[in-house]
PDB file of C-alpha atoms in Angstrom:
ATOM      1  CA  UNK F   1      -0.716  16.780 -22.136  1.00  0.00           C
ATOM      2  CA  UNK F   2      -1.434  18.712 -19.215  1.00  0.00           C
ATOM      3  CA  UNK F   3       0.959  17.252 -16.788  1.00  0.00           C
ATOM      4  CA  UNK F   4       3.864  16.722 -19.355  1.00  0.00           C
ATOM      5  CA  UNK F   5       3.162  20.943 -20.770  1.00  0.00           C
ATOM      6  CA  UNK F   6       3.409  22.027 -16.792  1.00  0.00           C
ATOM      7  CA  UNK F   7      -0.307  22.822 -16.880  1.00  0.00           C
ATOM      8  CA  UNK F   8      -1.887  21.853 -13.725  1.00  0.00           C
ATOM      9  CA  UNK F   9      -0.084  22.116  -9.791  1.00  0.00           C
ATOM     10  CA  UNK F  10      -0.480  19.919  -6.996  1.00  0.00           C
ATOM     11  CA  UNK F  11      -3.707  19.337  -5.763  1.00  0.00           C
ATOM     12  CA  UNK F  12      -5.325  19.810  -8.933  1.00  0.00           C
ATOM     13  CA  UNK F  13      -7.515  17.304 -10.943  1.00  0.00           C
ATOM     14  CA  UNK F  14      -7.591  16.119 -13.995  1.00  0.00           C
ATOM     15  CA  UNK F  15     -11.129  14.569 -15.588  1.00  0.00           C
ATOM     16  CA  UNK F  16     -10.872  13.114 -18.441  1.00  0.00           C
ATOM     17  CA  UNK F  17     -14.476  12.971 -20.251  1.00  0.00           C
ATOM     18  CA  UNK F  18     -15.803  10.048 -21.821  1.00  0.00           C
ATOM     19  CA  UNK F  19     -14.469   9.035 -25.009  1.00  0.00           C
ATOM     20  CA  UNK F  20     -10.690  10.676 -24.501  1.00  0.00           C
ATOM     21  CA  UNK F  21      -8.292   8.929 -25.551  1.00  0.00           C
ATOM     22  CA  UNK F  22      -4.594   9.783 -24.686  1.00  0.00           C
ATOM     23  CA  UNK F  23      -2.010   8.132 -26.661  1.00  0.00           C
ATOM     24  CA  UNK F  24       1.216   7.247 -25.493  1.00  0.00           C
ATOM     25  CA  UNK F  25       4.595   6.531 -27.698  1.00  0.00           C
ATOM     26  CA  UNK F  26       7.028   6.631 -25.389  1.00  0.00           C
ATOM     27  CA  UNK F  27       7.060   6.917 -21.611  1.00  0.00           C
ATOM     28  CA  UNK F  28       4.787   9.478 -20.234  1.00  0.00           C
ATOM     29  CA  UNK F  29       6.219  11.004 -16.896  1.00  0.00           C
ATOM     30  CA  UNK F  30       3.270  12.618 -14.079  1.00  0.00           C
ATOM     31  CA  UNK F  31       5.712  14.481 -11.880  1.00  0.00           C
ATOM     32  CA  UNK F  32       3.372  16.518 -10.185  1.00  0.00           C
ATOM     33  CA  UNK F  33       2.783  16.145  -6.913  1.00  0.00           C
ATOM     34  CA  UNK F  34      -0.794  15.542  -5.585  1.00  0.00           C
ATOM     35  CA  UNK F  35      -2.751  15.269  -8.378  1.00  0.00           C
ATOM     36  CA  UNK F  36      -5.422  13.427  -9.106  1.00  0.00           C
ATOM     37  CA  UNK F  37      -6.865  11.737 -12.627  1.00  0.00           C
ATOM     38  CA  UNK F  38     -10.357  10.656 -12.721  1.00  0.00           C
ATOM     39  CA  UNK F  39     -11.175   8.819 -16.327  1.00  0.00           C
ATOM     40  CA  UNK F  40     -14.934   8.976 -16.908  1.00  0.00           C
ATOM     41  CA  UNK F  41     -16.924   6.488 -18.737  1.00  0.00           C
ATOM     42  CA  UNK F  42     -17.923   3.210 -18.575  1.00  0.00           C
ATOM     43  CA  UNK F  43     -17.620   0.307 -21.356  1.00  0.00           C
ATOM     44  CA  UNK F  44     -16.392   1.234 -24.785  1.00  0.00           C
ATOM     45  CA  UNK F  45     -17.067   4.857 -23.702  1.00  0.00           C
ATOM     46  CA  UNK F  46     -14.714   5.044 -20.704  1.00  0.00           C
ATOM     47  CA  UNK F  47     -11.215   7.706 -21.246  1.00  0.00           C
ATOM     48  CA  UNK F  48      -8.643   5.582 -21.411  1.00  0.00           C
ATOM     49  CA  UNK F  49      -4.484   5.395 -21.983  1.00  0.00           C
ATOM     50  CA  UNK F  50      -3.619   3.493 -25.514  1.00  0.00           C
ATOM     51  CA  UNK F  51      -0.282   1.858 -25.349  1.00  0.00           C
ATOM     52  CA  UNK F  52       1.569   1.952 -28.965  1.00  0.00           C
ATOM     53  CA  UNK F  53       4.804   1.335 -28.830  1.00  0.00           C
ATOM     54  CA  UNK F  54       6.388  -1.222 -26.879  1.00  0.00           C
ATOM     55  CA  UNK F  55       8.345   1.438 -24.397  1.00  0.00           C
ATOM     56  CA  UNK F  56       5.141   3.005 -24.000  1.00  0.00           C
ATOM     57  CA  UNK F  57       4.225   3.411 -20.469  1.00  0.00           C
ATOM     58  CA  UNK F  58       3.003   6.085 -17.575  1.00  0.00           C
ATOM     59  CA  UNK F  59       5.599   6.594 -15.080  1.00  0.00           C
ATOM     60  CA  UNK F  60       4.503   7.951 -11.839  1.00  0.00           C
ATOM     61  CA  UNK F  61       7.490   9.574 -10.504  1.00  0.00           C
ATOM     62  CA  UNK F  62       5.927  12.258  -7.730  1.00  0.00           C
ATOM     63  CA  UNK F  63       4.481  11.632  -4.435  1.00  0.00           C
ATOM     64  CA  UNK F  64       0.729  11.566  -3.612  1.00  0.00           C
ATOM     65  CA  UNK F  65      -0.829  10.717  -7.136  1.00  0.00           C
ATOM     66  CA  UNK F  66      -4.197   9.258  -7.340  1.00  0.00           C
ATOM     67  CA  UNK F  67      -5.795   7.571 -10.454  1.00  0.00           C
ATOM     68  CA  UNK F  68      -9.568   7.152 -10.383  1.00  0.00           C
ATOM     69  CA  UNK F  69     -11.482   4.858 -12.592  1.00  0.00           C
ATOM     70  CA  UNK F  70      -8.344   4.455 -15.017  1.00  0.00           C
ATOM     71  CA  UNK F  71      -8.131   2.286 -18.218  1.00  0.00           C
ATOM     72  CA  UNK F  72      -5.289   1.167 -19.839  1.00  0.00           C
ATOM     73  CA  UNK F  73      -5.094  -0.421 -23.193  1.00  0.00           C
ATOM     74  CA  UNK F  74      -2.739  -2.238 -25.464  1.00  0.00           C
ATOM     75  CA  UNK F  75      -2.546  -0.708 -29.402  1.00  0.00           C
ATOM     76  CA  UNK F  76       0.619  -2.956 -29.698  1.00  0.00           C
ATOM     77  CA  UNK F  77       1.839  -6.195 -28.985  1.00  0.00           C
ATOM     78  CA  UNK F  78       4.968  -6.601 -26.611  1.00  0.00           C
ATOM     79  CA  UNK F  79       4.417  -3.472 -24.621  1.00  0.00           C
ATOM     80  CA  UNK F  80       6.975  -3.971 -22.056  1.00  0.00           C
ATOM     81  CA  UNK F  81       5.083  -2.519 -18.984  1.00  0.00           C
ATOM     82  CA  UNK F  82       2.001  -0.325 -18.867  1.00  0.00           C
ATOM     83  CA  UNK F  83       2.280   1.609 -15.748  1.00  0.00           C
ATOM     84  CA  UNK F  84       5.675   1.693 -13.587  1.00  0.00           C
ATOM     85  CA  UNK F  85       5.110   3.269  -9.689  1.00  0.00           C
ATOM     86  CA  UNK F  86       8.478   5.085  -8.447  1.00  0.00           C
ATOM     87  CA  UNK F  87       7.125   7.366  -6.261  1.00  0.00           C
ATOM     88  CA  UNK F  88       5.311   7.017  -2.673  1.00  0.00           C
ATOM     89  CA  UNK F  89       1.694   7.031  -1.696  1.00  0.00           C
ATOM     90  CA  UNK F  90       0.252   6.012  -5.359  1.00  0.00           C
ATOM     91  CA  UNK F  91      -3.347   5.084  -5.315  1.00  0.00           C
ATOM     92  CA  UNK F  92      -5.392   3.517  -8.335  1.00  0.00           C
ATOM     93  CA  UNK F  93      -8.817   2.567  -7.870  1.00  0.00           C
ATOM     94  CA  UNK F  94     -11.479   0.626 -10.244  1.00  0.00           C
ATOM     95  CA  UNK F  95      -8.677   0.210 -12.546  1.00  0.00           C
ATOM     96  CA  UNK F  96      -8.895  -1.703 -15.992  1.00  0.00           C
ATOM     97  CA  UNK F  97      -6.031  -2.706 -18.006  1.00  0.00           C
ATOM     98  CA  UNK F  98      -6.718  -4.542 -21.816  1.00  0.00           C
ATOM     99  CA  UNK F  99      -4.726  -6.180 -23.787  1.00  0.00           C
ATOM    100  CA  UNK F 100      -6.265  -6.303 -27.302  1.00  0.00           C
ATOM    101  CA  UNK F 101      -6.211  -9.189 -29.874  1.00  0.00           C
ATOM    102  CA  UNK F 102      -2.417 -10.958 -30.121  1.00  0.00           C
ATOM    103  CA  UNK F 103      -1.472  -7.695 -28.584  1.00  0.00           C
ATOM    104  CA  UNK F 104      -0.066  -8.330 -24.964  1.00  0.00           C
ATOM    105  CA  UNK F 105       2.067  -6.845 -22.146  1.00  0.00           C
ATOM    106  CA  UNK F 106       4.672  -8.502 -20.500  1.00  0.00           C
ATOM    107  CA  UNK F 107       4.016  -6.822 -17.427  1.00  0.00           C
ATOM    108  CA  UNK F 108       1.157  -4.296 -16.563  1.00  0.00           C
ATOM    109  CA  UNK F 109       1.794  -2.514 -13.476  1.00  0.00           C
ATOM    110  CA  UNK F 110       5.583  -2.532 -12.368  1.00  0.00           C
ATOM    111  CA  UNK F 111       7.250  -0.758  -9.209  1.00  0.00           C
ATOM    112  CA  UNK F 112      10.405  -0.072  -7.952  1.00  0.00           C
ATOM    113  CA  UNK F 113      11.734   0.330  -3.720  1.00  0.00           C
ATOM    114  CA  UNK F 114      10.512   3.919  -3.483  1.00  0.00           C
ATOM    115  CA  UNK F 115       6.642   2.377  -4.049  1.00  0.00           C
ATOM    116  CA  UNK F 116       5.968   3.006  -0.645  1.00  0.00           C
ATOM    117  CA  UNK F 117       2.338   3.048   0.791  1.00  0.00           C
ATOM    118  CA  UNK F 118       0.942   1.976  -2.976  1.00  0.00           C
ATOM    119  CA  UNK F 119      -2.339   1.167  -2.957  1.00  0.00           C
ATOM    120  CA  UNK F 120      -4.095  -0.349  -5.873  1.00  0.00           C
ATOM    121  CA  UNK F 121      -8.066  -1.435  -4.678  1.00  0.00           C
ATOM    122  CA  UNK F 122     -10.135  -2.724  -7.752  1.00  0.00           C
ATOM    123  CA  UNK F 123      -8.442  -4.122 -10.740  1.00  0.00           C
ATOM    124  CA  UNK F 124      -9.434  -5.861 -13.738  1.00  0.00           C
ATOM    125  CA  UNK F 125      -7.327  -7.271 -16.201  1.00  0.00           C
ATOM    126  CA  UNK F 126      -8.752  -7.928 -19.974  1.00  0.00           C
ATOM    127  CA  UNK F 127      -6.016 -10.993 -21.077  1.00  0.00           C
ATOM    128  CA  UNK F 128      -5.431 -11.566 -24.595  1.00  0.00           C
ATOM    129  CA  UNK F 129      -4.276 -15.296 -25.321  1.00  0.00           C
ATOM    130  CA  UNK F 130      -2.388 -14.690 -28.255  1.00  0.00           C
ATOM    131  CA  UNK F 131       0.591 -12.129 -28.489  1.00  0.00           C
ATOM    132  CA  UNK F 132       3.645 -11.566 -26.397  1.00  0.00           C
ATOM    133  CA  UNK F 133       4.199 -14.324 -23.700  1.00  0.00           C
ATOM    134  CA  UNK F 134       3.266 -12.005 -19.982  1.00  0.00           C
ATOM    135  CA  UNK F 135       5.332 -12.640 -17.138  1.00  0.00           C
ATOM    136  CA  UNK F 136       4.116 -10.543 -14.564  1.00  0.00           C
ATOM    137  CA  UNK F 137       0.535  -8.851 -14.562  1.00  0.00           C
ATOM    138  CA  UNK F 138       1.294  -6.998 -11.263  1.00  0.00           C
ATOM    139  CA  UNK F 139       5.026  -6.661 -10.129  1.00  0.00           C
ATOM    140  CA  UNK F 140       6.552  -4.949  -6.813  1.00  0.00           C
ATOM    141  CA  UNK F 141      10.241  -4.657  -6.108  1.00  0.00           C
ATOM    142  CA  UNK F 142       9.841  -4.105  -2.706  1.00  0.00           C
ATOM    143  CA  UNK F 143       8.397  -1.222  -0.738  1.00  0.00           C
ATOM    144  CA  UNK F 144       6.435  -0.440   2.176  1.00  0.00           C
ATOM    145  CA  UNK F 145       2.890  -0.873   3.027  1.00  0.00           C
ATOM    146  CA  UNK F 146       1.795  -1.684   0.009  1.00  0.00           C
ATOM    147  CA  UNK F 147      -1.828  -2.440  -0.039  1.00  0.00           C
ATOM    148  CA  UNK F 148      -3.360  -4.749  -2.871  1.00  0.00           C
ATOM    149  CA  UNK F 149      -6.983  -5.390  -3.156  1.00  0.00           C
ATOM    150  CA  UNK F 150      -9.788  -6.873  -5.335  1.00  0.00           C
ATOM    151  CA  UNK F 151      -7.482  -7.842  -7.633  1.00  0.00           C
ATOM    152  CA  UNK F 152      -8.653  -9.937 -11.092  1.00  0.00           C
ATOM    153  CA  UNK F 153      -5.939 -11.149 -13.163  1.00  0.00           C
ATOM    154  CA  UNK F 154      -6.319 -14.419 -15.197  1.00  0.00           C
ATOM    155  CA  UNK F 155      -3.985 -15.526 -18.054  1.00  0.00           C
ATOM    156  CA  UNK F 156      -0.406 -17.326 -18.555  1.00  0.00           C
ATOM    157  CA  UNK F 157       2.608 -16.016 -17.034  1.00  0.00           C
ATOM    158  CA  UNK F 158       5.777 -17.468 -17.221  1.00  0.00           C
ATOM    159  CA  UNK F 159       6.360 -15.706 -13.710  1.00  0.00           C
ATOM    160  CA  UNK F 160       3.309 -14.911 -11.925  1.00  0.00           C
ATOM    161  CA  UNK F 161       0.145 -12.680 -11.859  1.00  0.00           C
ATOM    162  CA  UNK F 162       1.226 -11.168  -8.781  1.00  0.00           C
ATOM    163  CA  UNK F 163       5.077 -10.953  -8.255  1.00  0.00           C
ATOM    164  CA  UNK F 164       6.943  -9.496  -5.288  1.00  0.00           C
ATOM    165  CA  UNK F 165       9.986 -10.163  -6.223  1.00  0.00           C
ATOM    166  CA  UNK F 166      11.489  -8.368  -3.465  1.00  0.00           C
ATOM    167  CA  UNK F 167      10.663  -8.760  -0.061  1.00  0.00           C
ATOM    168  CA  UNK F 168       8.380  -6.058   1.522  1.00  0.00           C
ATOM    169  CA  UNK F 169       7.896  -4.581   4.213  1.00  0.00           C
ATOM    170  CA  UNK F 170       4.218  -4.495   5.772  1.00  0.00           C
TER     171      UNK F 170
END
């Protein structure tokens, strides 16, 4: 709400207290430069991004955005991708992503050639074995310098739980 209602400016941080909940529809664009979301919580308590509708996803489409402690979650099944990178220097740390009961993504994180200098260090992914068939759980078209670390994803893809699908650089 904040981001998409023009509310905050770069360098500014967001917390999100235990027990938030933001729901998304459609996509949800963070355009704002430099900021940085930290999702308190831990367990069943944590702030957290519910998926429910099948375009639903956070696109990061500035420069510079951090994500602390973030949780996703499926409220749908066939949620096409949770999170899609198209900006440079995007950095998620101790990240969870859920799928609920027979409610899957195809793809969680997806990225396109402007992805440069991603990092994602710490994250966990929550399968579901029923639902939507995944293909990817982490997918990069691309980039430079992106950085990938502590990474747990388990479950059947038809493509892989790490795809780059296009070369990179670094």
């Amino acid at each position: 709400y904040l981001i998409t209602n023009d509310l905050v400016v770069a360098g500014d941080i967001i917390i999100c207290k235990p027990g938030h909940v933001e729901t998304l529809t459609t996509a949800s664009t963070f355009d704002i430069a430099g900021i940085c979301v930290v999702f308190l919580g831990e367990g069943t308590s944590k702030a957290y991004v519910n998926l429910t509708a099948t375009g639903a996803y956070l696109s990061i489409t500035a420069a510079g955005i951090t994500l602390l402690n973030p949780k996703f979650v499926t409220g749908i099944d066939a949620v096409a991708k949770g999170l899609q990178v198209a900006a440079a220097d995007f950095a998620m740390y101790s990240a969870e992503y859920h799928d609920a009961a027979a409610k899957a993504s195809t793809i969680q994180v997806l990225t396109t050639s402007a992805a440069d200098r991603m990092v994602i260090d710490g994250y966990h992914y929550y399968v579901s074995t029923t639902g939507t068939q995944k293909t990817d759980g982490i997918k990069t078209v691309a980039g430079t310098g992106i950085v990938l670390k502590d990474i747990q994803i388990v479950g059947d893809f038809t493509t892989s739980p790490i795809n780059i699908s296009t070369a990179a650089v670094n």
